[in-house]
Structures are given as structure tokens and as C-alpha cells.
mmCIF file of C-alpha atoms in Angstrom:
data_model
loop_
_atom_site.group_PDB
_atom_site.id
_atom_site.type_symbol
_atom_site.label_atom_id
_atom_site.label_comp_id
_atom_site.label_asym_id
_atom_site.label_seq_id
_atom_site.Cartn_x
_atom_site.Cartn_y
_atom_site.Cartn_z
ATOM 1 C CA MET A 1 151.852 31.055 120.693
ATOM 2 C CA ARG A 2 154.905 30.831 123.457
ATOM 3 C CA THR A 3 154.806 33.704 126.054
ATOM 4 C CA PHE A 4 156.900 35.006 128.917
ATOM 5 C CA ALA A 5 155.327 37.785 131.777
ATOM 6 C CA LEU A 6 155.830 41.567 132.467
ATOM 7 C CA LEU A 7 154.998 41.382 135.452
ATOM 8 C CA VAL A 8 153.551 45.910 135.788
ATOM 9 C CA ALA A 9 154.817 47.826 138.614
ATOM 10 C CA ALA A 10 155.161 51.669 136.760
ATOM 11 C CA LEU A 11 154.278 52.739 134.126
ATOM 12 C CA CYS A 12 154.073 57.068 133.463
ATOM 13 C CA SER A 13 153.804 56.930 136.895
ATOM 14 C CA LEU A 14 151.081 54.957 137.716
ATOM 15 C CA THR A 15 150.327 51.559 138.321
ATOM 16 C CA VAL A 16 148.222 48.584 136.564
ATOM 17 C CA ALA A 17 146.975 47.409 139.995
ATOM 18 C CA LYS A 18 143.786 44.985 141.072
ATOM 19 C CA GLY A 19 144.583 47.072 144.284
ATOM 20 C CA ALA A 20 146.628 49.542 145.467
ATOM 21 C CA GLY A 21 150.385 47.549 145.461
ATOM 22 C CA ALA A 22 149.148 44.583 143.863
ATOM 23 C CA PRO A 23 150.843 44.952 140.061
ATOM 24 C CA ARG A 24 149.340 42.752 138.111
ATOM 25 C CA GLU A 25 150.873 39.712 134.558
ATOM 26 C CA TYR A 26 151.022 40.749 130.874
ATOM 27 C CA PRO A 27 151.525 38.241 128.729
ATOM 28 C CA CYS A 28 154.667 39.342 126.622
ATOM 29 C CA HIS A 29 153.555 36.851 123.835
ATOM 30 C CA ARG A 30 155.842 36.870 120.848
ATOM 31 C CA MET A 31 155.379 38.533 117.568
ATOM 32 C CA VAL A 32 154.539 37.537 114.712
ATOM 33 C CA ALA A 33 156.470 40.231 112.735
ATOM 34 C CA ALA A 34 158.071 42.849 114.208
ATOM 35 C CA ALA A 35 156.399 46.567 114.401
ATOM 36 C CA VAL A 36 158.022 49.007 112.415
ATOM 37 C CA LEU A 37 159.158 51.946 114.980
ATOM 38 C CA ASP A 38 156.888 54.765 113.548
ATOM 39 C CA GLY A 39 155.212 56.487 116.395
ATOM 40 C CA LYS A 40 151.763 55.953 114.815
ATOM 41 C CA LEU A 41 150.687 52.107 116.119
ATOM 42 C CA GLY A 42 149.171 51.179 114.011
ATOM 43 C CA ASP A 43 151.391 48.678 112.508
ATOM 44 C CA PRO A 44 148.920 45.075 112.158
ATOM 45 C CA ALA A 45 151.676 42.988 114.247
ATOM 46 C CA TRP A 46 149.907 45.335 117.037
ATOM 47 C CA GLN A 47 146.621 44.396 116.884
ATOM 48 C CA LEU A 48 147.119 40.916 117.993
ATOM 49 C CA LEU A 49 148.579 41.607 121.498
ATOM 50 C CA PRO A 50 146.441 42.364 123.703
ATOM 51 C CA GLU A 51 146.679 46.035 125.607
ATOM 52 C CA ALA A 52 146.848 46.825 129.034
ATOM 53 C CA ALA A 53 145.052 49.126 130.482
ATOM 54 C CA GLY A 54 143.509 50.581 133.959
ATOM 55 C CA PHE A 55 146.064 52.277 135.323
ATOM 56 C CA HIS A 56 145.649 53.274 138.923
ATOM 57 C CA LEU A 57 147.362 56.384 140.875
ATOM 58 C CA LEU A 58 150.645 54.688 143.369
ATOM 59 C CA GLY A 59 149.217 54.227 145.866
ATOM 60 C CA SER A 60 145.210 54.553 145.153
ATOM 61 C CA ASP A 61 142.858 51.577 144.796
ATOM 62 C CA ALA A 62 140.831 54.197 143.313
ATOM 63 C CA PHE A 63 139.945 55.450 139.503
ATOM 64 C CA ALA A 64 141.546 59.039 139.673
ATOM 65 C CA VAL A 65 144.189 59.639 136.515
ATOM 66 C CA GLU A 66 143.068 62.424 134.853
ATOM 67 C CA ARG A 67 144.775 61.011 131.678
ATOM 68 C CA GLN A 68 144.797 57.257 130.816
ATOM 69 C CA THR A 69 147.608 55.122 129.692
ATOM 70 C CA TRP A 70 147.605 51.937 127.221
ATOM 71 C CA PHE A 71 150.544 49.493 127.136
ATOM 72 C CA ARG A 72 150.737 46.604 124.189
ATOM 73 C CA ALA A 73 154.140 44.346 124.480
ATOM 74 C CA GLY A 74 155.659 41.687 122.715
ATOM 75 C CA TRP A 75 158.216 40.440 121.041
ATOM 76 C CA THR A 76 160.413 39.122 119.017
ATOM 77 C CA GLU A 77 163.742 36.666 117.938
ATOM 78 C CA ASP A 78 166.591 39.339 119.968
ATOM 79 C CA SER A 79 163.950 42.686 121.082
ATOM 80 C CA LEU A 80 160.793 43.407 123.373
ATOM 81 C CA TYR A 81 158.932 45.661 121.629
ATOM 82 C CA LEU A 82 156.561 47.868 123.664
ATOM 83 C CA ALA A 83 153.796 50.465 121.614
ATOM 84 C CA ILE A 84 151.830 53.099 124.038
ATOM 85 C CA ARG A 85 149.439 55.520 124.257
ATOM 86 C CA CYS A 86 148.918 57.909 126.385
ATOM 87 C CA GLU A 87 146.029 60.322 126.839
ATOM 88 C CA GLU A 88 146.728 64.364 126.674
ATOM 89 C CA PRO A 89 144.114 66.978 126.614
ATOM 90 C CA GLU A 90 146.263 69.595 125.409
ATOM 91 C CA PRO A 91 149.485 68.283 123.488
ATOM 92 C CA LYS A 92 151.279 71.308 122.688
ATOM 93 C CA ALA A 93 151.405 72.067 126.860
ATOM 94 C CA MET A 94 153.753 69.383 126.682
ATOM 95 C CA LYS A 95 156.805 69.895 128.189
ATOM 96 C CA ALA A 96 159.636 68.151 126.385
ATOM 97 C CA LEU A 97 163.383 70.589 126.829
ATOM 98 C CA ALA A 98 165.459 67.592 127.487
ATOM 99 C CA LYS A 99 167.639 66.087 124.551
ATOM 100 C CA ASP A 100 169.170 62.038 124.102
ATOM 101 C CA GLY A 101 171.045 61.578 127.685
ATOM 102 C CA GLY A 102 169.876 64.314 129.766
ATOM 103 C CA ALA A 103 166.770 64.590 132.579
ATOM 104 C CA LEU A 104 163.984 63.031 130.905
ATOM 105 C CA TRP A 105 162.121 62.565 133.484
ATOM 106 C CA SER A 106 161.852 66.541 133.856
ATOM 107 C CA ASP A 107 159.771 66.142 130.827
ATOM 108 C CA ASP A 108 156.665 65.197 130.412
ATOM 109 C CA SER A 109 157.335 61.588 129.437
ATOM 110 C CA VAL A 110 157.104 57.930 129.787
ATOM 111 C CA GLU A 111 159.840 55.422 132.582
ATOM 112 C CA LEU A 112 159.953 51.452 131.969
ATOM 113 C CA PHE A 113 161.443 49.748 134.349
ATOM 114 C CA LEU A 114 162.686 46.491 133.368
ATOM 115 C CA ALA A 115 163.883 43.753 135.598
ATOM 116 C CA ALA A 116 164.666 40.524 133.711
ATOM 117 C CA GLU A 117 166.625 38.783 136.650
ATOM 118 C CA ASP A 118 167.303 40.516 139.794
ATOM 119 C CA PRO A 119 164.924 42.931 140.686
ATOM 120 C CA ALA A 120 167.328 45.156 143.009
ATOM 121 C CA ARG A 121 169.197 45.955 139.645
ATOM 122 C CA TYR A 122 166.610 46.601 136.517
ATOM 123 C CA ALA A 123 167.334 49.148 133.824
ATOM 124 C CA GLN A 124 165.636 52.483 133.656
ATOM 125 C CA LEU A 125 164.708 53.780 129.847
ATOM 126 C CA ILE A 126 162.874 56.720 129.368
ATOM 127 C CA VAL A 127 161.135 58.480 126.744
ATOM 128 C CA ASN A 128 160.306 62.075 126.339
ATOM 129 C CA SER A 129 157.266 63.091 123.969
ATOM 130 C CA GLU A 130 159.436 63.867 121.588
ATOM 131 C CA GLY A 131 162.184 60.487 121.322
ATOM 132 C CA ALA A 132 164.535 61.416 123.087
ATOM 133 C CA ARG A 133 165.827 58.566 125.905
ATOM 134 C CA TRP A 134 167.747 58.010 127.987
ATOM 135 C CA ASN A 135 168.888 54.593 129.712
ATOM 136 C CA GLY A 136 170.265 53.703 132.219
ATOM 137 C CA ILE A 137 171.252 50.241 135.129
ATOM 138 C CA LYS A 138 170.078 50.698 139.074
ATOM 139 C CA GLY A 139 173.440 50.725 140.406
ATOM 140 C CA ASP A 140 174.949 52.004 137.770
ATOM 141 C CA GLU A 141 176.918 55.806 137.403
ATOM 142 C CA GLU A 142 178.042 55.136 134.360
ATOM 143 C CA HIS A 143 174.445 56.242 132.019
ATOM 144 C CA LYS A 144 176.039 56.231 128.082
ATOM 145 C CA LEU A 145 173.270 55.537 125.664
ATOM 146 C CA TRP A 146 171.749 52.174 125.175
ATOM 147 C CA ASP A 147 171.017 50.694 121.612
ATOM 148 C CA TRP A 148 167.542 51.001 121.525
ATOM 149 C CA GLN A 149 164.768 52.819 119.817
ATOM 150 C CA ALA A 150 161.849 55.178 120.217
ATOM 151 C CA ALA A 151 159.889 56.223 117.701
ATOM 152 C CA VAL A 152 156.602 59.495 118.835
ATOM 153 C CA GLN A 153 153.905 60.711 117.400
ATOM 154 C CA VAL A 154 151.920 63.554 118.792
ATOM 155 C CA GLY A 155 148.319 63.686 118.191
ATOM 156 C CA THR A 156 144.949 65.465 118.668
ATOM 157 C CA ASN A 157 144.418 64.570 121.841
ATOM 158 C CA GLY A 158 147.735 62.530 122.582
ATOM 159 C CA TRP A 159 150.682 60.653 121.962
ATOM 160 C CA SER A 160 151.916 57.170 121.026
ATOM 161 C CA ILE A 161 155.164 55.761 121.738
ATOM 162 C CA GLU A 162 157.081 52.438 119.432
ATOM 163 C CA ALA A 163 159.375 51.441 121.751
ATOM 164 C CA ARG A 164 162.626 48.224 120.191
ATOM 165 C CA ILE A 165 164.376 47.701 123.074
ATOM 166 C CA PRO A 166 167.380 44.283 122.221
ATOM 167 C CA PHE A 167 167.515 41.243 124.768
ATOM 168 C CA ALA A 168 171.481 41.973 124.390
ATOM 169 C CA VAL A 169 171.228 45.400 126.740
ATOM 170 C CA LEU A 170 169.101 43.406 128.829
ATOM 171 C CA ARG A 171 171.666 40.946 129.040
ATOM 172 C CA LYS A 172 169.217 38.106 129.403
ATOM 173 C CA THR A 173 166.629 36.987 126.425
ATOM 174 C CA PRO A 174 163.157 35.524 127.829
ATOM 175 C CA ALA A 175 162.355 31.493 127.832
ATOM 176 C CA ALA A 176 158.949 30.276 128.587
ATOM 177 C CA ASN A 177 157.176 31.002 131.695
ATOM 178 C CA ASP A 178 159.501 33.542 132.726
ATOM 179 C CA THR A 179 158.554 37.055 134.463
ATOM 180 C CA TRP A 180 160.201 39.822 134.682
#
């Protein structure tokens, strides 16, 4: 099975770490089939992929996160797929005011930072708890919404996201042994 690695640095304002500031790699496997984007995470395509957890507060060695986050990632010939679960004991209290292209960083949201080639020029993608999207490239002033998809499902103890990000958006297709 061909894989490439995602260097996990930030997700939901947290970091996956062996210790503070020590990101670890996530093996991003090629998927047998594309996942159906409905936000429910029950698609069989996700079950074959490893789940990453063990998030710490950014800059801390302590496992002091009140609400945990988990994710899985895989890829097909043309896209990166992400499945994210966010624990939230009071989903009705979540804030999601912004719409597509708006200030989603002020909402309950997940921010993804992807650097396929140059770490200084990363793509930032945000999805809020109602499925609104925002994206940009570090250093670019234009923030036109790209052609990527996200679906959200809110449950009684949290919310989940499924996202499809075409490699054309990221301007690079992974090769075996790549690290992003």
C-alpha cells in the first residue's frame, strides 16, 4: 500500500506530540475507495486507516485537553481526504456564525495547515461546526474559496467533519515517501 506522511503540527488549536513542540508523522495511506462525504464517519473507507489521537495543548507536555480530537487521513488518485471527530459535551452551545468565506476562525471550527512543498507557503483551510469553509495561502491577499468539499455532522457528544481536498488545490500530488 503506497503511503506518504503528514507531519502533524496543528489541529483544533492543539498539537499531536511526543512532547511539546515535537510533531510526529501520520502515515497517510492510499484509500481503496473514496469516502462518501456526509460528515458521519461511518464509511468503510475510513475503517482501514489509522486514527490519530493524543493531542496536547499547543506548547505543553501535559495531556490537559478538556475536549479531545481524533482524525484519519487518506488519499485517492486526485484528492486528500480527512475524517475528524471533535468531542463537545454541549453541542448546542457551539458558535457558528460565519458563512463560506467569512471569519470562521472566530467560530467553533477546525483549522488545517497543509504545506505540500514549501513550509513557509502553507495552505490554511477552515471548517466550522455548520460546514462553512474558508481557505487561503500564507502571504496571499486573495481569499477566493477553492474547489474543496466538507460535510459536518453534529451529534449529542460532539461533531465530525469529512473533507475532500483535491491535489490541484494544493498544487502537488504526493509521491511515495513524501512528507508534507
